[in-house]
Coordinates of C-alpha atoms in Angstrom, one line a residue:
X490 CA 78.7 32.1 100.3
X491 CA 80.9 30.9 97.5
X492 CA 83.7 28.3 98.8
X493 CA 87.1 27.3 97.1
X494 CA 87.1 23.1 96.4
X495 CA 90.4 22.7 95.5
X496 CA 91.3 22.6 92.2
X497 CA 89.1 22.9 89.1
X498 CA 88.8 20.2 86.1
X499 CA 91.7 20.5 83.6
X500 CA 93.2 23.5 85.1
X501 CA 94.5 25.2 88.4
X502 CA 91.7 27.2 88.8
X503 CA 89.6 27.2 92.3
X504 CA 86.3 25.3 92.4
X505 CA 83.2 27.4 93.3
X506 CA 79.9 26.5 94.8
X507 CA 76.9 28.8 95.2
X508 CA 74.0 28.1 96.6
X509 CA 70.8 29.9 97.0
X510 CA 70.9 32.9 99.5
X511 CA 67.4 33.1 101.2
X512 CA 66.2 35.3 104.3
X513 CA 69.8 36.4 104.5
X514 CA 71.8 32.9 104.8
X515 CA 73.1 30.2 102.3
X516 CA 70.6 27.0 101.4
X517 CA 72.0 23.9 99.9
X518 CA 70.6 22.2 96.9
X519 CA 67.6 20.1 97.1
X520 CA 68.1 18.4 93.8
X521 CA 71.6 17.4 92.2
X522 CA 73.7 20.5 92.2
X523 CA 74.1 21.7 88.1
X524 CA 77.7 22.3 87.0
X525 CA 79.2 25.8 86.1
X526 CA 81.3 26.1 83.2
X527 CA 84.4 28.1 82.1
X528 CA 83.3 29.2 78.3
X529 CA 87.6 29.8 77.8
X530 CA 88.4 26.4 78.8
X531 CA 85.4 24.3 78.7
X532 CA 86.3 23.1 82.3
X533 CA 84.1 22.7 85.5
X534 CA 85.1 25.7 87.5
X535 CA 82.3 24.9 90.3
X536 CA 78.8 23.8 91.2
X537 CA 75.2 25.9 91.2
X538 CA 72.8 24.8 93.9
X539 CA 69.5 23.4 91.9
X540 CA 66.8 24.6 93.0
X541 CA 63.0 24.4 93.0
X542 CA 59.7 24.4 93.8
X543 CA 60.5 24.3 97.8
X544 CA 63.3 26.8 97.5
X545 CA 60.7 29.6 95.2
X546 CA 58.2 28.9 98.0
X547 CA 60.8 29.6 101.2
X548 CA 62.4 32.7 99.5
X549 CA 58.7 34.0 98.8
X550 CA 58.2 33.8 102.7
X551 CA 61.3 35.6 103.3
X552 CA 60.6 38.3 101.1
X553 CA 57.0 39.1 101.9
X554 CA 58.3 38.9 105.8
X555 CA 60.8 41.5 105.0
X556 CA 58.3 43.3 103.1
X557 CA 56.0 43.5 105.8
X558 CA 58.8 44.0 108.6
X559 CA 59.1 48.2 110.0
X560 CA 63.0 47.5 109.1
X561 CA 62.1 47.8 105.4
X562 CA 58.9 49.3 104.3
X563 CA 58.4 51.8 106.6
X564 CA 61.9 52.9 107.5
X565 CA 62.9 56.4 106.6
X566 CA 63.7 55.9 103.2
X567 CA 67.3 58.1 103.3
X568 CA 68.3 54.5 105.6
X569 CA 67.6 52.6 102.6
X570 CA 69.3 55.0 100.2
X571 CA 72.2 54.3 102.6
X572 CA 72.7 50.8 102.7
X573 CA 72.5 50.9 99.1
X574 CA 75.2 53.1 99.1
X575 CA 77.2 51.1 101.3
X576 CA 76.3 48.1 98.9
X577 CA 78.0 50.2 96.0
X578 CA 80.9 51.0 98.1
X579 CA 81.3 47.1 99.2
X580 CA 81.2 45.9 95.5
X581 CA 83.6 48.7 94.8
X582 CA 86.3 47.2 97.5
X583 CA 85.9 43.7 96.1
X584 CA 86.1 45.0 92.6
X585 CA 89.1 42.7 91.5
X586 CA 87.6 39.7 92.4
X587 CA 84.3 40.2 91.1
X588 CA 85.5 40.9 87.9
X589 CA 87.8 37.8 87.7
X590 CA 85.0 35.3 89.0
X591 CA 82.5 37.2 86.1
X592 CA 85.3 36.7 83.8
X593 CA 85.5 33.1 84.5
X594 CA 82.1 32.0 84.8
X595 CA 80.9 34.5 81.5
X596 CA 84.2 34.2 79.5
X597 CA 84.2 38.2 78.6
X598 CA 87.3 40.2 78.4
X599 CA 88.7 41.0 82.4
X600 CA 88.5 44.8 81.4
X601 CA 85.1 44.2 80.6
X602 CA 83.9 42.3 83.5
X603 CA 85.4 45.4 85.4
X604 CA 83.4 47.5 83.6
X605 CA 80.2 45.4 84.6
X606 CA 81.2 45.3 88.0
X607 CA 81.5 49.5 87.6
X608 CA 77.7 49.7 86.2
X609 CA 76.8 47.3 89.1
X610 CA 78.4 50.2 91.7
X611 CA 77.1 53.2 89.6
X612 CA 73.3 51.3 89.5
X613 CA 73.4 51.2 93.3
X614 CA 74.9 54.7 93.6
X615 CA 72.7 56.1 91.7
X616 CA 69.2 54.9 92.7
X617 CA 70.2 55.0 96.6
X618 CA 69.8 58.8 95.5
X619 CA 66.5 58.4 94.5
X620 CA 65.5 56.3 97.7
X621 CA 64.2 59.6 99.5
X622 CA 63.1 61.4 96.4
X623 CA 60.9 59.0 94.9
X624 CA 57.8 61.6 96.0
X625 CA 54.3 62.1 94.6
X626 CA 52.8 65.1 94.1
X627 CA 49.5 67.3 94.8
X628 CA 47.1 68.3 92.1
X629 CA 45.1 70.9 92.1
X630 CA 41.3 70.1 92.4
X631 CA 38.0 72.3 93.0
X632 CA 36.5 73.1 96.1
X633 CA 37.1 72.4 99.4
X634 CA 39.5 69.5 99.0
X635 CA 43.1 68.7 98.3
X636 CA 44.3 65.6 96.6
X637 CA 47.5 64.5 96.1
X638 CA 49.1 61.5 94.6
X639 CA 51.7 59.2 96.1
X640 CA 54.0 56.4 95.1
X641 CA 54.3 53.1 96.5
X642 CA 56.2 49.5 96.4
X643 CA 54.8 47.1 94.9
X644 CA 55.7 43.8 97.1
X645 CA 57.9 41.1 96.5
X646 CA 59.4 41.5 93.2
X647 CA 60.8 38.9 90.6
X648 CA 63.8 38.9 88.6
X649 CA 64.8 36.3 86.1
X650 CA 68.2 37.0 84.6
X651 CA 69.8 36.4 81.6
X652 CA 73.4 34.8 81.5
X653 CA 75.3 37.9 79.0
X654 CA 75.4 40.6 81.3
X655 CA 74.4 38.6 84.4
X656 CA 75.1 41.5 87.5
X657 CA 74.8 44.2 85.1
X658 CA 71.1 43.3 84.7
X659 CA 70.3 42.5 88.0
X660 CA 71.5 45.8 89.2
X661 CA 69.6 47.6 86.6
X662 CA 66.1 46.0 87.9
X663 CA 67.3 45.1 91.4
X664 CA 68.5 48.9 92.6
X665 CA 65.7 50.5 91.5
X666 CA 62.9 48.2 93.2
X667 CA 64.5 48.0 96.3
X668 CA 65.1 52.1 96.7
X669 CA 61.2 52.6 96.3
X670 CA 60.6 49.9 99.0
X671 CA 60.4 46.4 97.3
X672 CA 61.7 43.2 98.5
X673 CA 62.8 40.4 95.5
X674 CA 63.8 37.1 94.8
X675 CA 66.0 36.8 92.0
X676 CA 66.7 33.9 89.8
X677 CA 70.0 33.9 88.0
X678 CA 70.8 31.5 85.1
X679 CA 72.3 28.5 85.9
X680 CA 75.4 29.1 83.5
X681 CA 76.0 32.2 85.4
X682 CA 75.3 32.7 89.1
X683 CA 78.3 32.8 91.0
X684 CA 79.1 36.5 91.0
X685 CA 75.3 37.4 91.6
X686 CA 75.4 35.2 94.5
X687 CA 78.5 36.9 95.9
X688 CA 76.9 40.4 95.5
X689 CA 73.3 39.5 97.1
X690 CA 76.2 37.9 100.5
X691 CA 77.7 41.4 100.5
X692 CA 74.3 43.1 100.8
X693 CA 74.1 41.2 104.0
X694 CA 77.4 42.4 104.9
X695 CA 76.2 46.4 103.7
X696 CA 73.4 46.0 106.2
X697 CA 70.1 45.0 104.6
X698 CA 67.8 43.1 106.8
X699 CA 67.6 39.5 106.0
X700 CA 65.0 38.5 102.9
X701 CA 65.3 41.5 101.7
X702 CA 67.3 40.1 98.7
X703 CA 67.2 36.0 97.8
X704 CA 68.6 34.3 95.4
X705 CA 66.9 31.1 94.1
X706 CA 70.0 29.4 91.8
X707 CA 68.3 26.2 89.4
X708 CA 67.2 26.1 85.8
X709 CA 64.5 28.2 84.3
X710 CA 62.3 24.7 83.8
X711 CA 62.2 24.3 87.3
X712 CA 63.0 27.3 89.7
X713 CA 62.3 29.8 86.8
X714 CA 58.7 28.2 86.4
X715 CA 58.2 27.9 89.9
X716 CA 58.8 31.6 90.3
X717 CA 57.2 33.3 87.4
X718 CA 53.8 31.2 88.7
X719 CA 53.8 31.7 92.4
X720 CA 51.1 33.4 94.1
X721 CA 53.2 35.6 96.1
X722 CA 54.8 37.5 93.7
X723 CA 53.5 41.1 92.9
X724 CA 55.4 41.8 89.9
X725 CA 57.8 40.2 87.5
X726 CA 60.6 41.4 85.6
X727 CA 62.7 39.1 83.2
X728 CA 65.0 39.3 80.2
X729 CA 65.2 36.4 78.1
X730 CA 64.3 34.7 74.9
X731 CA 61.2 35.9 73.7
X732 CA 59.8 32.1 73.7
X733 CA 60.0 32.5 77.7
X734 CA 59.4 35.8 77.4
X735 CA 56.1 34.7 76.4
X736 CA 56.0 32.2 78.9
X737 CA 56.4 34.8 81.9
X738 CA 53.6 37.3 80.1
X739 CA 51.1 34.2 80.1
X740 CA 51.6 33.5 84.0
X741 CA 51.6 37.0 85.3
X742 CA 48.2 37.0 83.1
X743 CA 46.6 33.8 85.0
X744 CA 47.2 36.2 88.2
X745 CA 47.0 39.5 86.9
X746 CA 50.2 41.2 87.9
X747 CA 52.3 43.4 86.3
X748 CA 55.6 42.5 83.8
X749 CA 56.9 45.5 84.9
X750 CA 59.9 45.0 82.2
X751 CA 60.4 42.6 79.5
X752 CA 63.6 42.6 77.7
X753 CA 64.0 40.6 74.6
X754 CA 65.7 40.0 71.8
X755 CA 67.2 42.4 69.2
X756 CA 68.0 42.6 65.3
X757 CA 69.7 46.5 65.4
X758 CA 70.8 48.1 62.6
X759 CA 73.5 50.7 62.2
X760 CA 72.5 53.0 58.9
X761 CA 76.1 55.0 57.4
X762 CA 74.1 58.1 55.9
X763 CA 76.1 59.1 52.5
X764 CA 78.6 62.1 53.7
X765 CA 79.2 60.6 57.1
X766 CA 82.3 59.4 58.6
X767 CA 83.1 56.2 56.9
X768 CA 86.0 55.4 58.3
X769 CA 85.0 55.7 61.9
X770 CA 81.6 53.8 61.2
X771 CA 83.4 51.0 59.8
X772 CA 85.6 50.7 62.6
X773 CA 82.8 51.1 65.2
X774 CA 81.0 48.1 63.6
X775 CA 83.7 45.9 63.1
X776 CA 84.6 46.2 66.8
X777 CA 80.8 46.9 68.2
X778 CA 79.9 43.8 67.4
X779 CA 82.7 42.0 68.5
X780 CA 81.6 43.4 72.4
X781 CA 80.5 40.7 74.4
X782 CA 81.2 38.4 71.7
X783 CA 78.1 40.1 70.1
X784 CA 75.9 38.6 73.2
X785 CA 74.0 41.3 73.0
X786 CA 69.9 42.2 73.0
X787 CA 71.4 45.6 71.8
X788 CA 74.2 44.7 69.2
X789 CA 73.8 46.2 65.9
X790 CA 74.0 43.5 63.9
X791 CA 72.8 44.9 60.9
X792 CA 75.4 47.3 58.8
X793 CA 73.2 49.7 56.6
X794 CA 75.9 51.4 53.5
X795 CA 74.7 53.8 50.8
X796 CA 75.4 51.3 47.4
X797 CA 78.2 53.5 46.2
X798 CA 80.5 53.1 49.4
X799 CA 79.9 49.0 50.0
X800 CA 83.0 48.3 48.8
X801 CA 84.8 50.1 50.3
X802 CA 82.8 50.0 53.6
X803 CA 83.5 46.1 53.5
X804 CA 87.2 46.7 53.3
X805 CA 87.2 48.8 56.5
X806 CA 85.0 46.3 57.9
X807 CA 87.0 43.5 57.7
X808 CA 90.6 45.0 58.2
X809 CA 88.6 46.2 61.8
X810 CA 87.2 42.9 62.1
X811 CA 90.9 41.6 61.0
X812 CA 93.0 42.9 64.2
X813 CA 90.8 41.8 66.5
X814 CA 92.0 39.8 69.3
X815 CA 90.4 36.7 70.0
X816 CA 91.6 34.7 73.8
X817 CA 90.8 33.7 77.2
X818 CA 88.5 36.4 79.0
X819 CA 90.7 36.2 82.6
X820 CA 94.0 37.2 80.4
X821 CA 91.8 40.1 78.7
X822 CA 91.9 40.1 75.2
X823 CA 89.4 42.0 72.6
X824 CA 86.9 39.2 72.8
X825 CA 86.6 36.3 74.6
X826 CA 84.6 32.9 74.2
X827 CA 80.9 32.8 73.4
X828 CA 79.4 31.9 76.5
X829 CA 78.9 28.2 75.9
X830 CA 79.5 24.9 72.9
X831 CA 75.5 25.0 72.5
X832 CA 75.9 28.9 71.3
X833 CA 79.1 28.1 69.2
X834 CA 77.3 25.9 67.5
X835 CA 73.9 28.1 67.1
X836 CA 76.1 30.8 65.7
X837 CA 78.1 28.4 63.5
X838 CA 74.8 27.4 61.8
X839 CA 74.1 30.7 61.3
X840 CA 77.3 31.2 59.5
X841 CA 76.7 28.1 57.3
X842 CA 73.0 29.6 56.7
X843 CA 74.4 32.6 55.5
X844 CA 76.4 30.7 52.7
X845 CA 73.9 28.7 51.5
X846 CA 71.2 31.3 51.3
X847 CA 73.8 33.5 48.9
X848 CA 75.3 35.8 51.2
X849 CA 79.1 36.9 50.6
X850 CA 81.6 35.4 53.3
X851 CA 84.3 38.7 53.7
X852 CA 85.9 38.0 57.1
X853 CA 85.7 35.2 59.9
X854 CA 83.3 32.7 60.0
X855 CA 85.4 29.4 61.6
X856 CA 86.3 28.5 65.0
X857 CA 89.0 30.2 66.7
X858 CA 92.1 28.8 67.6
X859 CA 93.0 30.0 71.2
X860 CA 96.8 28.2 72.0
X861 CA 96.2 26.0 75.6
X862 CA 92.3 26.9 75.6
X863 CA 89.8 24.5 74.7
X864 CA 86.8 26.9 75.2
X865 CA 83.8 27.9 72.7
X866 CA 86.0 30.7 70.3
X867 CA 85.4 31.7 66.9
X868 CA 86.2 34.5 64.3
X869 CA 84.9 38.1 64.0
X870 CA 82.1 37.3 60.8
X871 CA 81.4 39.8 58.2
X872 CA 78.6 39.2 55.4
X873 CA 78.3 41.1 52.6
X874 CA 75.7 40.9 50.0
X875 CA 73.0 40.0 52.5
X876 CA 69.2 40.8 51.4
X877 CA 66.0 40.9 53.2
X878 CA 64.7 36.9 53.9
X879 CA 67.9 35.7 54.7
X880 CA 68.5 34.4 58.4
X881 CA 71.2 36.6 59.2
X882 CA 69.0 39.7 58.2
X883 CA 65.9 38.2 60.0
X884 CA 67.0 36.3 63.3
X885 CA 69.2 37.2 66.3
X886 CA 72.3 35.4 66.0
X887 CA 73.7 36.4 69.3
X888 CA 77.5 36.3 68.3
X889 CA 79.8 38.3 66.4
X890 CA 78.6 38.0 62.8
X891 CA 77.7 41.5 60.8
X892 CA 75.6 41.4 57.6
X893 CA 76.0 44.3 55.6
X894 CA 73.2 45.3 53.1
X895 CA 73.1 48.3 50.8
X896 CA 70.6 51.4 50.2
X897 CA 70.1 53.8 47.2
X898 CA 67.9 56.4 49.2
X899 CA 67.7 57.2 52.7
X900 CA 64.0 56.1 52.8
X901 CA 65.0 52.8 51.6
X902 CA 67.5 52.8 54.7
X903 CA 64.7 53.8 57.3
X904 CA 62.9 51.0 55.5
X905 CA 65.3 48.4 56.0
X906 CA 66.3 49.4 59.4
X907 CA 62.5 49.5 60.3
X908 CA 61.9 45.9 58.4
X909 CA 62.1 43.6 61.5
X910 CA 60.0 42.3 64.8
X911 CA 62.4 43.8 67.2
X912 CA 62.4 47.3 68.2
X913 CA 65.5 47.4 70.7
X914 CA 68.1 50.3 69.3
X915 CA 69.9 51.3 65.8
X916 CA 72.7 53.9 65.2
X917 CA 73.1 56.3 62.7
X918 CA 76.0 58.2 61.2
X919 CA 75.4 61.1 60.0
X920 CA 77.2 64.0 58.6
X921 CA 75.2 66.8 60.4
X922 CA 72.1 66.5 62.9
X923 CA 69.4 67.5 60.7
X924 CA 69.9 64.3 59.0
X925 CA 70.5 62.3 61.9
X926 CA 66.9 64.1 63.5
X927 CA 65.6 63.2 60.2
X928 CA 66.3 59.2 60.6
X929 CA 66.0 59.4 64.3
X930 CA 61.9 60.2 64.2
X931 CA 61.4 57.8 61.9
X932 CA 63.3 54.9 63.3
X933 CA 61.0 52.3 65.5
X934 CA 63.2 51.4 68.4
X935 CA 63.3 52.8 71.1
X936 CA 67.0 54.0 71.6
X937 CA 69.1 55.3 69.0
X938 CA 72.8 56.7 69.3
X939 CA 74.4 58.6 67.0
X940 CA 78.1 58.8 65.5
X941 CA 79.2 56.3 68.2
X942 CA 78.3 52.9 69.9
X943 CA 77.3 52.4 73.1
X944 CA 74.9 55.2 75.0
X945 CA 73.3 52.7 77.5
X946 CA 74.0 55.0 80.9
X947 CA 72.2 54.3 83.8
X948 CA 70.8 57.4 84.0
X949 CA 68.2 57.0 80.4
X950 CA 65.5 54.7 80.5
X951 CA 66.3 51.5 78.4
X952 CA 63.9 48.4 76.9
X953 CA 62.2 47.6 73.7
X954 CA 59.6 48.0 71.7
X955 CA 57.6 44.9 69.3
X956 CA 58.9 42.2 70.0
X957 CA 61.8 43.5 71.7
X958 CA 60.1 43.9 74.9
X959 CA 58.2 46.3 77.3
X960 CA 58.9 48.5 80.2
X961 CA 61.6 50.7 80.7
X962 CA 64.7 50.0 83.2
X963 CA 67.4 53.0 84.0
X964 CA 66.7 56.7 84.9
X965 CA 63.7 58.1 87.0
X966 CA 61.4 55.1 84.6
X967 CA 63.1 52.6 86.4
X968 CA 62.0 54.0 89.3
X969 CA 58.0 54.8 88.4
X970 CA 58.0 51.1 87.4
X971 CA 58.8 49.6 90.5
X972 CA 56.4 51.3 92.1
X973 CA 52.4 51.6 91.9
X974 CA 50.0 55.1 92.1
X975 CA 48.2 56.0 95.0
X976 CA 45.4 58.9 94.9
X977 CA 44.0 60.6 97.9
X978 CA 41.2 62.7 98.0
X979 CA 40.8 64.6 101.2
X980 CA 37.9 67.4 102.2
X981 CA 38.1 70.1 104.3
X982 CA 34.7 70.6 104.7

């Protein structure tokens, strides 16, 4: 349970605590509890239990005794398909305050914290539809036999999730594992666990038997760790720097269990085809970026032009980039704090890099002034003039800063596009669909929209490919993932 503790530092804000939430009730810290901050204000706003080692091992016990327990596994699966339901419908009724707790502890926009708090509803809508579907299927075989092929859970499942989209991608993995049958322990990050927490108390308020979901709250050195190397985990999921991402691939390895998803990081491009919709591209990446302060494994940070539109692509860019709202997330303008000073300063260097290495500065790149706030702001940043070596071409900046580079063919734009480790998404704008086929098919990324951001919905499979990850979350993959093969063989004879 989260509790109010009066006021918050610097501000009139309640004080939240959350501790972990294992085998269906709240467990205190066992180390000194780490503080959660507001991004907008840089104030305390309330605690997160640390946890470790001892915590990992006690929500592992929960989960593989819920696992194991005839109110889970082998119930009819239409009775889990309804308390997921019920979950959705729960989260829906608490909506408001949801969003405002995500805002506060995240610092995004309130309209687009309720929009998170929407995907968490339609996640758990949609995949307590596939809880009785999720069927195998009989093949055909010689003789006097029948075989036939069935799906099962896995076991205790864990998720490790990131801090940008911190409910969002815990519903994505979490909804999915638990309609085929699956028990988990999730660990949220420690900058961001109070709305998680408050979701995993109303599944216990939907119905679900207790240890079905746990939360272990602590840092990924210790409870993270502790959880990606314990022996009674079946399966891992986690999205995260690719560092830890290698660090979670090495200890399901030692044990041989699946990573059943890997998200990482991202380095998207957006390629403008020559005949396409300038206008509208220009807007959509001057305000695309700017979407979760550019806190995104997704965002299309890279802005591909044909060479005899840069200058005038640039000009949209900015003047986009230019009316952007910058504020306090709870008061919902366009973009709201990056998520902490550490990442305001990452993404400042960045900037600086960008400079020094030659780049062209067109729009942005200082601090943001935000009148009463003393949170982690800065500018909507464009580049021009950015070429192939140059940090903000090369690395994941994770914050609202666009490099623009220019093309003479479209090969050298599939080139370019296709000139980086990651492999998450692109966009292309194109002015009619053989063209935008064309690109698509010889893009390597795994999700591409066309002539318009976004195209993320719950219903199509979504991860990476190189180093942007494995494994496929959303749609009937996130299902099959969550779930292992069974063959039967069977004579008549």
């Amino acid at each position: 349970m989260i509790w109010p503790r009066g006021q918050a530092e610097g501000g009139n804000m309640e004080q939240f605590q959350a501790d972990s939430w294992i085998g269906g009730r709240s467990v205190a810290s066992s180390g000194d509890p780490i503080p959660v901050i507001d991004p907008g204000t840089g104030a305390q706003i309330g605690l997160a239990a640390r946890g470790g080692s001892a915590e990992v091992d006690h929500a592992v016990a929960e989960a593989t005794k819920a696992f194991h327990a005839d109110s889970w596994r082998r119930v009819d699966p239409h009775i889990r398909g309804r308390l997921m339901w019920q979950l959705a419908r729960d989260v829906a009724a608490h909506r408001d305050r949801l969003a405002m707790m995500l805002s506060l502890e995240n610092g995004k926009p309130l309209r687009n914290s309720h929009a998170e708090i929407q995907t968490v509803v339609r996640y758990f809508e949609y995949y307590a539809g596939w809880a009785d579907k999720a069927g195998g299927r009989l093949v055909p075989v010689p003789g006097n036999a029948f075989s036939y092929v069935q799906h099962e859970p896995l076991g205790v499942v864990a998720h490790i999730i990131p801090w940008n989209y911190p409910v969002d991608i815990f519903a994505r993995g979490v909804a999915p594992c638990l309609a085929v049958g699956n028990t988990v322990v999730v660990k949220p990050d420690e900058h961001t666990p109070l709305t998680t927490f408050e979701i995993a108390k109303l599944a216990k308020d939907a119905g679900f038997p207790d240890g079905v979901i746990n939360i272990v709250n602590g840092t990924g050195e210790e409870a993270g760790v502790a959880l990606a190397n314990h022996p009674g985990i079946q399966a891992l999921a986690f999205c995260g720097s690719i560092s830890a991402g290698k660090s979670v691939l090495r200890a399901a390895a030692e044990r041989i269990i699946p990573v059943v998803s890997l998200e990482l990081g991202g380095k998207s491009a957006q390629i403008v085809l020559p005949g396409a919709d300038l206008k509208r591209a220009a807007g959509g990446a001057g305000g695309g970026i700017c979407y979760n302060t550019g806190q995104s494994c997704g965002a299309r940070s890279r802005l591909l032009v044909h060479e005899s539109v840069a200058e005038e692509a640039a000009e949209l860019v900015a003047r986009a980039m230019s009316g952007v709202t910058v504020g306090y997330g709870p008061e919902d303008p366009d973009m709201g704090p990056l998520s902490s000073r550490e990442q305001l300063e990452s993404v400042m260097r960045f900037v600086e890099a960008g400079k020094s290495e030659g780049a062209i500065l067109r729009e942005g790149g200082t601090a943001a002034v935000v009148e009463g706030r003393d949170g982690y702001y800065i500018r909507p940043t464009l580049f021009t003039g950015a070429r192939t070596g140059m940090r903000i071409i090369e690395e994941e900046i994770f914050g609202p800063v666009l490099a623009m580079q220019t093309f003479a063919s479209e090969e050298e734009a599939i080139a370019l596009a296709n000139d980086s480790p990651y492999g998450i998404s692109a966009e292309v704008w194109s002015p009619d669909i053989s063209s935008a086929h064309r690109v698509i098919n010889a893009l390597d990324v795994s999700h591409v929209s066309v002539n318009g951001t976004g195209g993320f919905g719950i219903e199509v499979p979504f991860g990476g490919v190189k180093n942007s990850g494995i494994g496929r979350e959303g749609g009937w993959e996130g299902v099959l993932q969550y779930s292992r093969v069974k063959s039967v063989w069977i004579n008549t004879d």
